[in-house]
Amino acid sequence: MLFNRDNKGSEELLQVTGYAFAANVFDAISTEIEDATRTVAGLVGSAVVNLAQTQYDAGTTDGLVAAVRTPIAILAVARYSRANLVTHTDNGSKVVADGNEKMPWEWMIDRDERAQQDRWYRALDALYAYLDENSITQWQESDAYKRRARSIVRTMDEMEAVYPLDGSFYVFYLLQNLVVECQGKLRRMMNDDAWSRISGASVAEADRDLLRACQRWAVLSALVTAVRRWSLEVFPLSIVRRFCPSYQGGRSKAAATMAEMDAYVGDLEKQIADTRTEIAELLLDGNPWQAFNPLPENDPANKYFTAQ
């Protein structure tokens, strides 16, 4: 575990998060830390977390250790706090308020959870940025890094040229799953020669326009898939509001955003269709119908005919 050296786990959580009480019993939150550690390991690879653990055991608390511990601590504290809004005893569930303390309203809880979730996303952004900037071998051997290498959208700038992410590396790597999935269809739309020219490590200047069009198609297709397949909760609020302006992160807004989501998907699909035409024009020197035969291939000997 990346906390609790010399039995000072609660103090370490306070140092990392800035708001976890040092007086909290560390054993009570340790299971949430273990679960949060597995979540982070699932995103950046177990080898990265194990390397951070080795450095922490050796006495280091900065660099990679700090980058890995921060999202773990924020997620663990958020989950622990959410689970302790109501206490559970032999006499049933209870809410305790003593002195001048009062239980917050539900909208206050929603807003606080959103704030903690935003901190979690920003901590992940910082972790991804640290891993990329420091060329850590364990990161470069991870599934997430290899998936980006297979993508035709390999940098934040390339993705943000199509859709702004507010510099969120978390969303960049999250969408890579769908970019790689969608580009399989894109590859089938093209001939092998054209695909090899835009998907290699280096792209000739003459193929740059084709690459940019293909990147736009892949990113827009990934966004459509994400909106249809995933919950809004997997995205930072600033990203969600681009395709659902009324969404506030509260449970009451779920039904109200469906019409916005459908309208946004429809707009994206129009852009995808336009981009597909552009790709065809680039592949066929400006004439997407160059290879199309307007006359059906009928044989006078046949007792039937076809029409197009």
mmCIF file of C-alpha atoms in Angstrom:
data_model
loop_
_atom_site.group_PDB
_atom_site.id
_atom_site.type_symbol
_atom_site.label_atom_id
_atom_site.label_comp_id
_atom_site.label_asym_id
_atom_site.label_seq_id
_atom_site.Cartn_x
_atom_site.Cartn_y
_atom_site.Cartn_z
ATOM 1 C CA MET A 1 0.000 0.000 0.000
ATOM 2 C CA LEU A 2 1.241 3.474 -0.921
ATOM 3 C CA PHE A 3 0.250 4.926 2.465
ATOM 4 C CA ASN A 4 0.685 4.324 6.190
ATOM 5 C CA ARG A 5 4.448 4.361 6.597
ATOM 6 C CA ASP A 6 5.192 4.331 10.354
ATOM 7 C CA ASN A 7 1.425 4.017 10.984
ATOM 8 C CA LYS A 8 0.854 7.609 9.840
ATOM 9 C CA GLY A 9 -1.545 6.820 7.019
ATOM 10 C CA SER A 10 -4.176 9.377 8.061
ATOM 11 C CA GLU A 11 -1.563 12.138 8.157
ATOM 12 C CA GLU A 12 -0.321 11.141 4.711
ATOM 13 C CA LEU A 13 -3.877 11.286 3.342
ATOM 14 C CA LEU A 14 -4.248 14.782 4.774
ATOM 15 C CA GLN A 15 -0.977 15.869 3.148
ATOM 16 C CA VAL A 16 -2.026 14.489 -0.232
ATOM 17 C CA THR A 17 -5.688 15.565 -0.342
ATOM 18 C CA GLY A 18 -5.670 18.618 1.912
ATOM 19 C CA TYR A 19 -9.059 17.790 3.417
ATOM 20 C CA ALA A 20 -8.976 14.267 4.892
ATOM 21 C CA PHE A 21 -8.941 14.557 8.692
ATOM 22 C CA ALA A 22 -5.715 13.332 10.242
ATOM 23 C CA ALA A 23 -7.733 12.057 13.206
ATOM 24 C CA ASN A 24 -9.575 9.519 11.042
ATOM 25 C CA VAL A 25 -8.829 5.880 11.798
ATOM 26 C CA PHE A 26 -6.737 4.750 8.845
ATOM 27 C CA ASP A 27 -7.945 1.147 9.016
ATOM 28 C CA ALA A 28 -11.461 2.364 8.245
ATOM 29 C CA ILE A 29 -10.404 3.823 4.891
ATOM 30 C CA SER A 30 -7.684 1.318 3.982
ATOM 31 C CA THR A 31 -10.078 -0.901 2.000
ATOM 32 C CA GLU A 32 -11.108 2.116 -0.100
ATOM 33 C CA ILE A 33 -7.421 2.874 -0.746
ATOM 34 C CA GLU A 34 -6.841 -0.678 -1.932
ATOM 35 C CA ASP A 35 -9.857 -0.469 -4.242
ATOM 36 C CA ALA A 36 -8.785 2.942 -5.584
ATOM 37 C CA THR A 37 -5.303 1.539 -6.201
ATOM 38 C CA ARG A 38 -6.804 -1.206 -8.357
ATOM 39 C CA THR A 39 -8.798 1.418 -10.280
ATOM 40 C CA VAL A 40 -5.689 3.483 -11.043
ATOM 41 C CA ALA A 41 -3.731 0.341 -11.944
ATOM 42 C CA GLY A 42 -6.473 -0.535 -14.413
ATOM 43 C CA LEU A 43 -5.963 2.825 -16.142
ATOM 44 C CA VAL A 44 -2.164 3.121 -16.271
ATOM 45 C CA GLY A 45 -1.068 -0.468 -15.751
ATOM 46 C CA SER A 46 -0.158 -2.499 -12.681
ATOM 47 C CA ALA A 47 3.550 -2.208 -13.505
ATOM 48 C CA VAL A 48 3.419 1.575 -13.047
ATOM 49 C CA VAL A 49 1.713 1.271 -9.657
ATOM 50 C CA ASN A 50 4.155 -1.461 -8.586
ATOM 51 C CA LEU A 51 7.089 0.790 -9.524
ATOM 52 C CA ALA A 52 5.595 3.573 -7.401
ATOM 53 C CA GLN A 53 5.168 1.090 -4.547
ATOM 54 C CA THR A 54 8.825 0.071 -4.784
ATOM 55 C CA GLN A 55 9.934 3.707 -4.653
ATOM 56 C CA TYR A 56 7.590 4.432 -1.738
ATOM 57 C CA ASP A 57 8.932 1.456 0.217
ATOM 58 C CA ALA A 58 12.425 2.848 -0.383
ATOM 59 C CA GLY A 59 11.411 6.127 1.278
ATOM 60 C CA THR A 60 10.444 8.288 -1.718
ATOM 61 C CA THR A 61 7.241 10.349 -1.659
ATOM 62 C CA ASP A 62 7.713 12.670 -4.636
ATOM 63 C CA GLY A 63 7.967 12.210 -8.407
ATOM 64 C CA LEU A 64 6.160 9.097 -9.595
ATOM 65 C CA VAL A 65 5.008 8.227 -6.075
ATOM 66 C CA ALA A 66 3.248 11.580 -5.671
ATOM 67 C CA ALA A 67 1.728 11.354 -9.154
ATOM 68 C CA VAL A 68 0.278 7.905 -8.439
ATOM 69 C CA ARG A 69 -0.763 8.510 -4.833
ATOM 70 C CA THR A 70 -2.769 11.672 -5.502
ATOM 71 C CA PRO A 71 -5.585 10.172 -7.620
ATOM 72 C CA ILE A 72 -5.660 7.118 -5.351
ATOM 73 C CA ALA A 73 -6.097 9.257 -2.241
ATOM 74 C CA ILE A 74 -8.735 11.527 -3.791
ATOM 75 C CA LEU A 75 -10.815 8.611 -5.058
ATOM 76 C CA ALA A 76 -10.515 6.676 -1.792
ATOM 77 C CA VAL A 77 -11.563 9.657 0.355
ATOM 78 C CA ALA A 78 -14.473 10.450 -1.988
ATOM 79 C CA ARG A 79 -15.765 6.896 -1.813
ATOM 80 C CA TYR A 80 -15.256 6.715 1.933
ATOM 81 C CA SER A 81 -17.130 9.979 2.488
ATOM 82 C CA ARG A 82 -20.003 8.869 0.261
ATOM 83 C CA ALA A 83 -20.344 5.593 2.165
ATOM 84 C CA ASN A 84 -20.431 7.347 5.548
ATOM 85 C CA LEU A 85 -23.245 9.849 4.959
ATOM 86 C CA VAL A 86 -25.437 7.362 6.802
ATOM 87 C CA THR A 87 -24.223 5.196 9.685
ATOM 88 C CA HIS A 88 -25.259 1.564 9.939
ATOM 89 C CA THR A 89 -25.898 -0.025 13.346
ATOM 90 C CA ASP A 90 -27.698 -3.029 14.830
ATOM 91 C CA ASN A 91 -30.754 -0.783 15.131
ATOM 92 C CA GLY A 92 -30.789 0.151 11.458
ATOM 93 C CA SER A 93 -29.471 3.069 9.418
ATOM 94 C CA LYS A 94 -29.120 6.436 11.149
ATOM 95 C CA VAL A 95 -28.080 10.020 10.514
ATOM 96 C CA VAL A 96 -26.144 11.681 13.329
ATOM 97 C CA ALA A 97 -25.963 15.468 13.806
ATOM 98 C CA ASP A 98 -24.514 16.834 17.040
ATOM 99 C CA GLY A 99 -23.833 20.342 18.244
ATOM 100 C CA ASN A 100 -24.321 22.942 15.506
ATOM 101 C CA GLU A 101 -23.552 20.553 12.660
ATOM 102 C CA LYS A 102 -26.303 19.864 10.149
ATOM 103 C CA MET A 103 -26.723 17.345 7.389
ATOM 104 C CA PRO A 104 -26.287 18.958 3.954
ATOM 105 C CA TRP A 105 -29.104 19.151 1.453
ATOM 106 C CA GLU A 106 -29.058 16.630 -1.385
ATOM 107 C CA TRP A 107 -28.029 19.272 -3.928
ATOM 108 C CA MET A 108 -25.082 20.169 -1.680
ATOM 109 C CA ILE A 109 -24.010 16.529 -1.608
ATOM 110 C CA ASP A 110 -24.315 16.300 -5.408
ATOM 111 C CA ARG A 111 -22.212 19.424 -5.863
ATOM 112 C CA ASP A 112 -19.578 18.230 -3.397
ATOM 113 C CA GLU A 113 -19.355 14.841 -5.114
ATOM 114 C CA ARG A 114 -18.950 16.592 -8.454
ATOM 115 C CA ALA A 115 -16.137 18.738 -7.022
ATOM 116 C CA GLN A 116 -14.341 15.658 -5.696
ATOM 117 C CA GLN A 117 -14.848 13.891 -9.023
ATOM 118 C CA ASP A 118 -13.351 16.891 -10.805
ATOM 119 C CA ARG A 119 -10.296 16.666 -8.535
ATOM 120 C CA TRP A 120 -10.025 12.968 -9.376
ATOM 121 C CA TYR A 121 -10.021 13.729 -13.103
ATOM 122 C CA ARG A 122 -7.411 16.482 -12.709
ATOM 123 C CA ALA A 123 -5.211 14.178 -10.626
ATOM 124 C CA LEU A 124 -5.401 11.573 -13.394
ATOM 125 C CA ASP A 125 -4.489 14.251 -15.964
ATOM 126 C CA ALA A 126 -1.405 15.074 -13.914
ATOM 127 C CA LEU A 127 -0.491 11.383 -13.647
ATOM 128 C CA TYR A 128 -0.802 10.788 -17.406
ATOM 129 C CA ALA A 129 1.212 13.948 -18.119
ATOM 130 C CA TYR A 130 3.956 12.845 -15.712
ATOM 131 C CA LEU A 131 4.162 9.389 -17.307
ATOM 132 C CA ASP A 132 4.387 10.818 -20.822
ATOM 133 C CA GLU A 133 6.927 13.495 -19.935
ATOM 134 C CA ASN A 134 9.264 11.125 -18.092
ATOM 135 C CA SER A 135 9.259 8.236 -20.611
ATOM 136 C CA ILE A 136 8.762 5.585 -17.937
ATOM 137 C CA THR A 137 9.352 2.117 -19.380
ATOM 138 C CA GLN A 138 6.554 0.471 -17.378
ATOM 139 C CA TRP A 139 4.116 3.018 -18.798
ATOM 140 C CA GLN A 140 5.324 2.545 -22.374
ATOM 141 C CA GLU A 141 4.707 -1.191 -21.994
ATOM 142 C CA SER A 142 1.155 -0.714 -20.703
ATOM 143 C CA ASP A 143 -1.999 -1.520 -22.680
ATOM 144 C CA ALA A 144 -3.115 2.128 -22.660
ATOM 145 C CA TYR A 145 0.154 3.344 -24.168
ATOM 146 C CA LYS A 146 0.224 0.579 -26.795
ATOM 147 C CA ARG A 147 -3.380 1.359 -27.720
ATOM 148 C CA ARG A 148 -2.433 4.970 -28.394
ATOM 149 C CA ALA A 149 0.440 3.741 -30.573
ATOM 150 C CA ARG A 150 -2.101 1.838 -32.713
ATOM 151 C CA SER A 151 -4.293 4.920 -33.041
ATOM 152 C CA ILE A 152 -4.033 7.394 -35.917
ATOM 153 C CA VAL A 153 -4.723 10.157 -33.342
ATOM 154 C CA ARG A 154 -1.594 9.937 -31.228
ATOM 155 C CA THR A 155 -1.291 13.358 -29.599
ATOM 156 C CA MET A 156 -3.495 15.657 -27.565
ATOM 157 C CA ASP A 157 -3.110 18.407 -30.185
ATOM 158 C CA GLU A 158 -4.371 16.112 -32.944
ATOM 159 C CA MET A 159 -7.476 15.167 -30.951
ATOM 160 C CA GLU A 160 -8.163 18.728 -29.811
ATOM 161 C CA ALA A 161 -7.947 19.900 -33.429
ATOM 162 C CA VAL A 162 -11.203 17.945 -33.850
ATOM 163 C CA TYR A 163 -12.783 18.240 -30.396
ATOM 164 C CA PRO A 164 -11.572 20.359 -27.446
ATOM 165 C CA LEU A 165 -10.742 18.365 -24.310
ATOM 166 C CA ASP A 166 -9.521 21.205 -22.086
ATOM 167 C CA GLY A 167 -6.167 19.473 -22.003
ATOM 168 C CA SER A 168 -7.603 16.400 -20.267
ATOM 169 C CA PHE A 169 -5.213 13.502 -20.765
ATOM 170 C CA TYR A 170 -7.725 11.308 -18.948
ATOM 171 C CA VAL A 171 -10.355 11.900 -21.661
ATOM 172 C CA PHE A 172 -7.700 11.614 -24.382
ATOM 173 C CA TYR A 173 -6.742 8.106 -23.239
ATOM 174 C CA LEU A 174 -10.357 7.208 -22.496
ATOM 175 C CA LEU A 175 -11.394 7.991 -26.080
ATOM 176 C CA GLN A 176 -8.446 6.090 -27.532
ATOM 177 C CA ASN A 177 -10.347 2.854 -26.870
ATOM 178 C CA LEU A 178 -13.092 4.008 -29.206
ATOM 179 C CA VAL A 179 -10.807 5.689 -31.754
ATOM 180 C CA VAL A 180 -8.980 2.390 -32.295
ATOM 181 C CA GLU A 181 -12.298 0.556 -32.476
ATOM 182 C CA CYS A 182 -13.808 2.992 -35.001
ATOM 183 C CA GLN A 183 -10.733 3.227 -37.182
ATOM 184 C CA GLY A 184 -11.202 -0.441 -38.045
ATOM 185 C CA LYS A 185 -14.221 0.604 -40.123
ATOM 186 C CA LEU A 186 -12.204 3.480 -41.549
ATOM 187 C CA ARG A 187 -9.513 1.065 -42.669
ATOM 188 C CA ARG A 188 -12.101 -1.030 -44.513
ATOM 189 C CA MET A 189 -13.260 2.115 -46.326
ATOM 190 C CA MET A 190 -9.767 2.670 -47.736
ATOM 191 C CA ASN A 191 -7.353 0.615 -49.798
ATOM 192 C CA ASP A 192 -4.369 -0.967 -48.064
ATOM 193 C CA ASP A 193 -1.868 1.388 -49.673
ATOM 194 C CA ALA A 194 -3.659 4.534 -48.489
ATOM 195 C CA TRP A 195 -4.065 3.140 -44.991
ATOM 196 C CA SER A 196 -0.396 2.224 -44.687
ATOM 197 C CA ARG A 197 0.560 5.752 -45.790
ATOM 198 C CA ILE A 198 -1.415 7.473 -43.005
ATOM 199 C CA SER A 199 -1.041 4.942 -40.173
ATOM 200 C CA GLY A 200 2.745 4.616 -40.090
ATOM 201 C CA ALA A 201 5.180 6.317 -37.761
ATOM 202 C CA SER A 202 5.829 9.045 -40.338
ATOM 203 C CA VAL A 203 3.403 10.524 -42.866
ATOM 204 C CA ALA A 204 4.462 12.237 -46.078
ATOM 205 C CA GLU A 205 3.455 15.859 -46.527
ATOM 206 C CA ALA A 206 1.336 14.900 -49.547
ATOM 207 C CA ASP A 207 -0.797 12.651 -47.301
ATOM 208 C CA ARG A 208 -1.289 15.173 -44.481
ATOM 209 C CA ASP A 209 -4.726 16.323 -45.661
ATOM 210 C CA LEU A 210 -5.891 12.716 -45.919
ATOM 211 C CA LEU A 211 -4.549 11.964 -42.433
ATOM 212 C CA ARG A 212 -6.311 14.979 -40.920
ATOM 213 C CA ALA A 213 -9.601 13.991 -42.560
ATOM 214 C CA CYS A 214 -9.239 10.422 -41.298
ATOM 215 C CA GLN A 215 -8.413 11.662 -37.801
ATOM 216 C CA ARG A 216 -11.518 13.846 -37.852
ATOM 217 C CA TRP A 217 -13.658 10.886 -38.954
ATOM 218 C CA ALA A 218 -12.207 8.625 -36.238
ATOM 219 C CA VAL A 219 -12.592 11.147 -33.402
ATOM 220 C CA LEU A 220 -16.140 12.151 -34.373
ATOM 221 C CA SER A 221 -17.124 8.481 -34.687
ATOM 222 C CA ALA A 222 -15.576 7.763 -31.284
ATOM 223 C CA LEU A 223 -17.594 10.609 -29.738
ATOM 224 C CA VAL A 224 -20.845 9.281 -31.194
ATOM 225 C CA THR A 225 -20.057 5.820 -29.837
ATOM 226 C CA ALA A 226 -19.163 7.269 -26.422
ATOM 227 C CA VAL A 227 -22.412 9.239 -26.117
ATOM 228 C CA ARG A 228 -24.479 6.211 -27.108
ATOM 229 C CA ARG A 229 -22.598 3.611 -25.088
ATOM 230 C CA TRP A 230 -21.235 5.290 -21.945
ATOM 231 C CA SER A 231 -22.717 7.120 -18.999
ATOM 232 C CA LEU A 232 -22.187 10.868 -18.758
ATOM 233 C CA GLU A 233 -20.526 10.281 -15.416
ATOM 234 C CA VAL A 234 -17.322 8.957 -17.005
ATOM 235 C CA PHE A 235 -16.529 12.438 -18.380
ATOM 236 C CA PRO A 236 -15.503 15.633 -16.594
ATOM 237 C CA LEU A 237 -18.394 18.095 -16.352
ATOM 238 C CA SER A 238 -16.746 20.628 -18.684
ATOM 239 C CA ILE A 239 -16.641 18.003 -21.447
ATOM 240 C CA VAL A 240 -20.197 16.772 -20.883
ATOM 241 C CA ARG A 241 -21.645 20.270 -21.156
ATOM 242 C CA ARG A 242 -20.371 20.585 -24.719
ATOM 243 C CA PHE A 243 -22.942 18.071 -25.902
ATOM 244 C CA CYS A 244 -25.458 18.509 -23.056
ATOM 245 C CA PRO A 245 -25.442 22.209 -22.033
ATOM 246 C CA SER A 246 -28.134 21.775 -19.349
ATOM 247 C CA TYR A 247 -26.363 18.881 -17.605
ATOM 248 C CA GLN A 248 -25.266 19.799 -14.088
ATOM 249 C CA GLY A 249 -24.156 16.426 -12.789
ATOM 250 C CA GLY A 250 -27.253 15.920 -10.652
ATOM 251 C CA ARG A 251 -29.547 12.937 -10.893
ATOM 252 C CA SER A 252 -32.578 15.085 -11.755
ATOM 253 C CA LYS A 253 -31.101 16.144 -15.097
ATOM 254 C CA ALA A 254 -30.813 12.694 -16.701
ATOM 255 C CA ALA A 255 -34.154 12.762 -18.573
ATOM 256 C CA ALA A 256 -33.780 16.396 -19.637
ATOM 257 C CA THR A 257 -30.507 15.725 -21.444
ATOM 258 C CA MET A 258 -31.731 12.932 -23.725
ATOM 259 C CA ALA A 259 -33.089 15.290 -26.391
ATOM 260 C CA GLU A 260 -29.832 17.265 -26.304
ATOM 261 C CA MET A 261 -27.786 14.102 -26.664
ATOM 262 C CA ASP A 262 -29.864 12.920 -29.637
ATOM 263 C CA ALA A 263 -29.552 16.324 -31.306
ATOM 264 C CA TYR A 264 -25.817 16.407 -30.709
ATOM 265 C CA VAL A 265 -25.317 12.895 -32.070
ATOM 266 C CA GLY A 266 -27.314 13.847 -35.156
ATOM 267 C CA ASP A 267 -25.057 16.839 -35.762
ATOM 268 C CA LEU A 268 -21.939 14.694 -35.317
ATOM 269 C CA GLU A 269 -23.256 12.110 -37.767
ATOM 270 C CA LYS A 270 -23.734 14.825 -40.400
ATOM 271 C CA GLN A 271 -20.131 15.896 -39.868
ATOM 272 C CA ILE A 272 -19.020 12.254 -40.153
ATOM 273 C CA ALA A 273 -20.883 11.885 -43.469
ATOM 274 C CA ASP A 274 -19.277 15.074 -44.808
ATOM 275 C CA THR A 275 -15.860 13.869 -43.684
ATOM 276 C CA ARG A 276 -16.382 10.509 -45.366
ATOM 277 C CA THR A 277 -17.104 12.311 -48.639
ATOM 278 C CA GLU A 278 -13.961 14.383 -48.155
ATOM 279 C CA ILE A 279 -11.898 11.226 -47.608
ATOM 280 C CA ALA A 280 -13.323 9.695 -50.773
ATOM 281 C CA GLU A 281 -12.476 12.852 -52.747
ATOM 282 C CA LEU A 282 -8.900 12.811 -51.444
ATOM 283 C CA LEU A 283 -8.504 9.148 -52.314
ATOM 284 C CA LEU A 284 -9.955 9.582 -55.812
ATOM 285 C CA ASP A 285 -8.416 12.923 -56.803
ATOM 286 C CA GLY A 286 -11.482 15.018 -56.107
ATOM 287 C CA ASN A 287 -14.111 12.709 -57.665
ATOM 288 C CA PRO A 288 -15.721 10.352 -55.115
ATOM 289 C CA TRP A 289 -17.749 8.662 -57.892
ATOM 290 C CA GLN A 290 -14.798 7.987 -60.171
ATOM 291 C CA ALA A 291 -14.937 4.216 -59.730
ATOM 292 C CA PHE A 292 -18.746 4.026 -59.780
ATOM 293 C CA ASN A 293 -20.363 2.420 -62.871
ATOM 294 C CA PRO A 294 -23.734 4.131 -63.476
ATOM 295 C CA LEU A 295 -24.939 1.298 -65.757
ATOM 296 C CA PRO A 296 -26.084 -2.058 -64.326
ATOM 297 C CA GLU A 297 -24.110 -5.080 -65.491
ATOM 298 C CA ASN A 298 -26.898 -6.917 -67.334
ATOM 299 C CA ASP A 299 -26.516 -9.829 -69.747
ATOM 300 C CA PRO A 300 -28.999 -10.182 -72.653
ATOM 301 C CA ALA A 301 -28.972 -13.938 -72.062
ATOM 302 C CA ASN A 302 -30.348 -13.522 -68.543
ATOM 303 C CA LYS A 303 -34.102 -13.860 -67.972
ATOM 304 C CA TYR A 304 -33.901 -11.096 -65.393
ATOM 305 C CA PHE A 305 -32.337 -7.679 -65.088
ATOM 306 C CA THR A 306 -30.979 -5.490 -62.297
ATOM 307 C CA ALA A 307 -31.445 -1.778 -61.750
ATOM 308 C CA GLN A 308 -29.481 0.715 -59.678
#
